[in-house]
Amino acid sequence: MIQIYHYVVGEIATNCYLLCDEATGALAVIDPGDECPALYEQIDQLGGKLDYILLTHGHYDHILGVAALCERYHPTVCACEAEMDLLQNGLYNRTSVHNIRLNAFTVDRLLHDGDTVKLGESELTFIHTPGHTAGSGCYLVDDLMFSGDTIFCESIGRTDFETSDPRAMMQSVERVKNLDVNYNIFPGHSMFTTLDHERKYNPFMQ
């Protein structure tokens, strides 16, 4: 089972999640969108060892805190292989557009659709859900979905950025809609939701 700690970080209120495998204490951070002292404090209280950083995609508001975590804890950084162009391009990841300095970091493991990440006794599955960006994805574990900027409560992510693809987004939304679990959805921004709620009220799933 996974315990979730939630932080809202950065100028545009990105949801950052600390995941703890309850059986072993193994830790992973999803989308550290900025430096966050409260996150560091919680990691330290849980033993001070961060195993993974898991990125749903590479826009600046989801990655600005990666380098600081890497310097402090030396985790394995995971991202979709299809996202590497965006991560390395200031125009694509929007840092140059907003005149934001991004401290360099290395992606240690390139993920593909269906790949799994072992976090203690828990296993997260990465599903590639392009549309918001070419390498956007979601992480599934137990009845939890960390959807990044693919699925929001009663909405979806924008598709007007570099590497966005509106048609691919709708295919990704359809794929998520047809998953056979009523996942509790933890998105990249705004409030939490469930897949059953989205099937009923999200206009993009109708």
mmCIF file of C-alpha atoms in Angstrom:
data_model
loop_
_atom_site.group_PDB
_atom_site.id
_atom_site.type_symbol
_atom_site.label_atom_id
_atom_site.label_comp_id
_atom_site.label_asym_id
_atom_site.label_seq_id
_atom_site.Cartn_x
_atom_site.Cartn_y
_atom_site.Cartn_z
ATOM 1 C CA MET A 1 0.000 0.000 0.000
ATOM 2 C CA ILE A 2 1.043 3.541 -0.731
ATOM 3 C CA GLN A 3 0.822 6.522 1.595
ATOM 4 C CA ILE A 4 0.585 9.883 -0.189
ATOM 5 C CA TYR A 5 1.887 13.253 0.975
ATOM 6 C CA HIS A 6 0.698 16.216 -1.085
ATOM 7 C CA TYR A 7 2.371 19.576 -1.692
ATOM 8 C CA VAL A 8 1.304 22.516 -3.859
ATOM 9 C CA VAL A 9 4.425 24.141 -5.290
ATOM 10 C CA GLY A 10 5.490 26.911 -7.644
ATOM 11 C CA GLU A 11 3.841 29.953 -9.155
ATOM 12 C CA ILE A 12 1.033 28.073 -10.891
ATOM 13 C CA ALA A 13 0.153 25.696 -8.048
ATOM 14 C CA THR A 14 1.486 22.370 -9.247
ATOM 15 C CA ASN A 15 0.560 19.270 -7.280
ATOM 16 C CA CYS A 16 3.684 17.444 -6.105
ATOM 17 C CA TYR A 17 3.331 14.036 -4.466
ATOM 18 C CA LEU A 18 5.573 12.079 -2.123
ATOM 19 C CA LEU A 19 4.776 8.371 -2.201
ATOM 20 C CA CYS A 20 5.791 6.033 0.607
ATOM 21 C CA ASP A 21 5.547 2.263 0.319
ATOM 22 C CA GLU A 22 4.165 1.420 3.737
ATOM 23 C CA ALA A 23 5.747 -2.037 3.894
ATOM 24 C CA THR A 24 9.328 -0.902 3.307
ATOM 25 C CA GLY A 25 9.443 2.881 3.621
ATOM 26 C CA ALA A 26 10.686 3.284 0.041
ATOM 27 C CA LEU A 27 10.009 6.794 -1.282
ATOM 28 C CA ALA A 28 9.300 8.426 -4.634
ATOM 29 C CA VAL A 29 8.417 11.999 -5.601
ATOM 30 C CA ILE A 30 6.117 12.707 -8.532
ATOM 31 C CA ASP A 31 6.524 16.043 -10.348
ATOM 32 C CA PRO A 32 8.648 18.245 -8.069
ATOM 33 C CA GLY A 33 7.627 21.489 -9.710
ATOM 34 C CA ASP A 34 9.710 23.684 -7.419
ATOM 35 C CA GLU A 35 11.898 23.506 -4.345
ATOM 36 C CA CYS A 36 9.843 22.655 -1.271
ATOM 37 C CA PRO A 37 11.311 22.667 2.263
ATOM 38 C CA ALA A 38 8.247 20.869 3.656
ATOM 39 C CA LEU A 39 8.880 18.030 1.206
ATOM 40 C CA TYR A 40 12.523 17.762 2.268
ATOM 41 C CA GLU A 41 11.494 17.716 5.914
ATOM 42 C CA GLN A 42 9.050 14.875 5.310
ATOM 43 C CA ILE A 43 11.611 12.831 3.379
ATOM 44 C CA ASP A 44 14.081 13.301 6.211
ATOM 45 C CA GLN A 45 11.479 12.265 8.790
ATOM 46 C CA LEU A 46 10.820 9.112 6.756
ATOM 47 C CA GLY A 47 14.465 8.107 6.764
ATOM 48 C CA GLY A 48 16.160 10.487 4.359
ATOM 49 C CA LYS A 49 16.410 8.123 1.389
ATOM 50 C CA LEU A 50 14.587 9.054 -1.808
ATOM 51 C CA ASP A 51 14.511 6.209 -4.309
ATOM 52 C CA TYR A 52 12.862 7.814 -7.336
ATOM 53 C CA ILE A 53 11.703 10.995 -8.979
ATOM 54 C CA LEU A 54 8.903 10.165 -11.413
ATOM 55 C CA LEU A 55 8.015 12.769 -14.028
ATOM 56 C CA THR A 56 4.632 12.815 -15.762
ATOM 57 C CA HIS A 57 6.010 15.282 -18.329
ATOM 58 C CA GLY A 58 8.652 17.935 -18.730
ATOM 59 C CA HIS A 59 7.077 21.383 -18.527
ATOM 60 C CA TYR A 60 8.965 23.674 -16.163
ATOM 61 C CA ASP A 61 6.231 23.737 -13.541
ATOM 62 C CA HIS A 62 6.702 19.994 -13.030
ATOM 63 C CA ILE A 63 10.507 19.811 -13.017
ATOM 64 C CA LEU A 64 12.004 22.928 -11.390
ATOM 65 C CA GLY A 65 12.608 21.082 -8.122
ATOM 66 C CA VAL A 66 14.299 18.032 -9.639
ATOM 67 C CA ALA A 67 17.906 19.247 -9.463
ATOM 68 C CA ALA A 68 17.685 20.221 -5.788
ATOM 69 C CA LEU A 69 16.256 16.821 -4.860
ATOM 70 C CA CYS A 70 18.962 15.079 -6.886
ATOM 71 C CA GLU A 71 21.706 17.048 -5.159
ATOM 72 C CA ARG A 72 20.275 16.299 -1.747
ATOM 73 C CA TYR A 73 19.127 12.658 -2.086
ATOM 74 C CA HIS A 74 20.579 11.181 -5.325
ATOM 75 C CA PRO A 75 17.412 9.397 -6.524
ATOM 76 C CA THR A 76 16.830 7.668 -9.848
ATOM 77 C CA VAL A 77 15.028 10.097 -12.175
ATOM 78 C CA CYS A 78 12.482 8.512 -14.533
ATOM 79 C CA ALA A 79 10.705 10.046 -17.526
ATOM 80 C CA CYS A 80 9.195 8.894 -20.794
ATOM 81 C CA GLU A 81 11.740 8.553 -23.594
ATOM 82 C CA ALA A 82 9.395 10.521 -25.870
ATOM 83 C CA GLU A 83 9.760 13.498 -23.510
ATOM 84 C CA MET A 84 13.522 13.897 -23.789
ATOM 85 C CA ASP A 85 13.413 16.500 -26.581
ATOM 86 C CA LEU A 86 11.100 18.653 -24.478
ATOM 87 C CA LEU A 87 13.163 18.250 -21.311
ATOM 88 C CA GLN A 88 16.281 19.452 -23.124
ATOM 89 C CA ASN A 89 14.709 22.336 -25.051
ATOM 90 C CA GLY A 90 13.996 25.608 -23.224
ATOM 91 C CA LEU A 91 11.338 26.623 -25.733
ATOM 92 C CA TYR A 92 9.521 23.317 -25.439
ATOM 93 C CA ASN A 93 9.664 23.096 -21.642
ATOM 94 C CA ARG A 94 8.763 26.821 -21.444
ATOM 95 C CA THR A 95 11.742 27.917 -19.342
ATOM 96 C CA SER A 96 13.056 30.232 -22.063
ATOM 97 C CA VAL A 97 9.564 31.590 -22.723
ATOM 98 C CA HIS A 98 9.203 32.650 -19.072
ATOM 99 C CA ASN A 99 12.889 33.508 -18.534
ATOM 100 C CA ILE A 100 13.231 30.813 -15.874
ATOM 101 C CA ARG A 101 16.527 29.212 -14.926
ATOM 102 C CA LEU A 102 16.373 25.422 -14.874
ATOM 103 C CA ASN A 103 19.212 23.737 -13.013
ATOM 104 C CA ALA A 104 20.453 20.771 -15.002
ATOM 105 C CA PHE A 105 19.628 17.198 -14.058
ATOM 106 C CA THR A 106 19.983 13.790 -15.678
ATOM 107 C CA VAL A 107 17.166 11.404 -16.514
ATOM 108 C CA ASP A 108 18.487 8.025 -15.377
ATOM 109 C CA ARG A 109 15.753 5.754 -16.699
ATOM 110 C CA LEU A 110 13.734 6.189 -19.871
ATOM 111 C CA LEU A 111 10.205 4.804 -19.594
ATOM 112 C CA HIS A 112 7.962 3.331 -22.261
ATOM 113 C CA ASP A 113 4.302 2.420 -22.191
ATOM 114 C CA GLY A 114 3.672 -0.412 -19.750
ATOM 115 C CA ASP A 115 7.009 -0.167 -17.952
ATOM 116 C CA THR A 116 6.944 -0.701 -14.197
ATOM 117 C CA VAL A 117 8.850 0.925 -11.360
ATOM 118 C CA LYS A 118 9.339 -1.134 -8.210
ATOM 119 C CA LEU A 119 8.929 0.979 -5.084
ATOM 120 C CA GLY A 120 9.529 -1.336 -2.154
ATOM 121 C CA GLU A 121 6.725 -3.899 -2.309
ATOM 122 C CA SER A 122 4.591 -1.634 -4.526
ATOM 123 C CA GLU A 123 4.754 -1.545 -8.297
ATOM 124 C CA LEU A 124 3.896 1.541 -10.341
ATOM 125 C CA THR A 125 2.948 1.125 -13.989
ATOM 126 C CA PHE A 126 3.693 3.906 -16.454
ATOM 127 C CA ILE A 127 1.165 4.437 -19.238
ATOM 128 C CA HIS A 128 2.107 6.743 -22.090
ATOM 129 C CA THR A 129 -0.693 9.280 -22.635
ATOM 130 C CA PRO A 130 0.558 11.752 -25.265
ATOM 131 C CA GLY A 131 -1.392 14.869 -26.109
ATOM 132 C CA HIS A 132 -0.475 17.578 -23.619
ATOM 133 C CA THR A 133 3.111 16.816 -24.619
ATOM 134 C CA ALA A 134 4.621 14.054 -26.729
ATOM 135 C CA GLY A 135 5.898 12.187 -23.692
ATOM 136 C CA SER A 136 3.137 12.806 -21.167
ATOM 137 C CA GLY A 137 2.165 9.836 -19.038
ATOM 138 C CA CYS A 138 0.342 8.609 -15.952
ATOM 139 C CA TYR A 139 1.490 6.361 -13.112
ATOM 140 C CA LEU A 140 -0.822 3.667 -11.771
ATOM 141 C CA VAL A 141 -0.435 1.838 -8.467
ATOM 142 C CA ASP A 142 -3.123 -0.006 -6.506
ATOM 143 C CA ASP A 143 -6.278 2.102 -7.100
ATOM 144 C CA LEU A 144 -4.297 5.338 -7.547
ATOM 145 C CA MET A 145 -3.591 7.283 -10.718
ATOM 146 C CA PHE A 146 -1.150 10.173 -10.925
ATOM 147 C CA SER A 147 -2.312 11.802 -14.128
ATOM 148 C CA GLY A 148 -0.030 14.810 -14.561
ATOM 149 C CA ASP A 149 -1.600 17.211 -17.037
ATOM 150 C CA THR A 150 -3.492 14.530 -18.963
ATOM 151 C CA ILE A 151 -6.650 14.363 -16.841
ATOM 152 C CA PHE A 152 -7.941 17.079 -14.512
ATOM 153 C CA CYS A 153 -11.154 17.162 -12.517
ATOM 154 C CA GLU A 154 -13.809 17.568 -15.226
ATOM 155 C CA SER A 155 -11.218 18.730 -17.741
ATOM 156 C CA ILE A 156 -7.981 17.820 -19.542
ATOM 157 C CA GLY A 157 -4.601 19.414 -20.144
ATOM 158 C CA ARG A 158 -3.972 22.046 -22.790
ATOM 159 C CA THR A 159 -2.981 20.938 -26.263
ATOM 160 C CA ASP A 160 -1.606 24.195 -27.691
ATOM 161 C CA PHE A 161 2.037 23.817 -26.634
ATOM 162 C CA GLU A 162 5.076 22.673 -28.564
ATOM 163 C CA THR A 163 4.856 18.852 -28.978
ATOM 164 C CA SER A 164 1.118 18.937 -28.079
ATOM 165 C CA ASP A 165 -1.254 16.917 -30.224
ATOM 166 C CA PRO A 166 -5.045 17.371 -29.786
ATOM 167 C CA ARG A 167 -5.864 14.148 -31.620
ATOM 168 C CA ALA A 168 -3.410 12.147 -29.511
ATOM 169 C CA MET A 169 -4.888 13.730 -26.388
ATOM 170 C CA MET A 170 -8.368 12.515 -27.220
ATOM 171 C CA GLN A 171 -7.000 9.018 -27.850
ATOM 172 C CA SER A 172 -5.257 9.148 -24.476
ATOM 173 C CA VAL A 173 -8.416 10.353 -22.739
ATOM 174 C CA GLU A 174 -10.354 7.494 -24.328
ATOM 175 C CA ARG A 175 -7.732 5.049 -23.134
ATOM 176 C CA VAL A 176 -7.953 6.341 -19.562
ATOM 177 C CA LYS A 177 -11.759 6.296 -19.718
ATOM 178 C CA ASN A 178 -11.697 2.609 -20.631
ATOM 179 C CA LEU A 179 -9.428 1.481 -17.792
ATOM 180 C CA ASP A 180 -11.212 -1.158 -15.723
ATOM 181 C CA VAL A 181 -10.537 0.325 -12.267
ATOM 182 C CA ASN A 182 -12.258 3.283 -10.619
ATOM 183 C CA TYR A 183 -8.965 4.998 -9.934
ATOM 184 C CA ASN A 184 -8.551 7.783 -7.418
ATOM 185 C CA ILE A 185 -6.986 10.433 -9.648
ATOM 186 C CA PHE A 186 -4.277 12.774 -8.391
ATOM 187 C CA PRO A 187 -3.724 15.335 -11.175
ATOM 188 C CA GLY A 188 -0.944 17.800 -11.844
ATOM 189 C CA HIS A 189 -3.112 20.769 -10.855
ATOM 190 C CA SER A 190 -6.308 21.472 -8.935
ATOM 191 C CA MET A 191 -8.488 19.045 -7.003
ATOM 192 C CA PHE A 192 -8.408 15.271 -6.732
ATOM 193 C CA THR A 193 -11.105 13.218 -8.429
ATOM 194 C CA THR A 194 -12.047 9.655 -9.394
ATOM 195 C CA LEU A 195 -12.289 7.965 -12.751
ATOM 196 C CA ASP A 196 -15.976 7.196 -12.261
ATOM 197 C CA HIS A 197 -16.599 10.899 -11.593
ATOM 198 C CA GLU A 198 -14.731 11.817 -14.766
ATOM 199 C CA ARG A 199 -16.614 9.264 -16.840
ATOM 200 C CA LYS A 200 -19.827 10.930 -15.704
ATOM 201 C CA TYR A 201 -18.934 14.627 -15.630
ATOM 202 C CA ASN A 202 -15.831 15.228 -17.759
ATOM 203 C CA PRO A 203 -17.079 16.566 -21.123
ATOM 204 C CA PHE A 204 -13.999 15.159 -22.859
ATOM 205 C CA MET A 205 -15.003 11.636 -21.842
ATOM 206 C CA GLN A 206 -18.514 11.833 -23.245
#
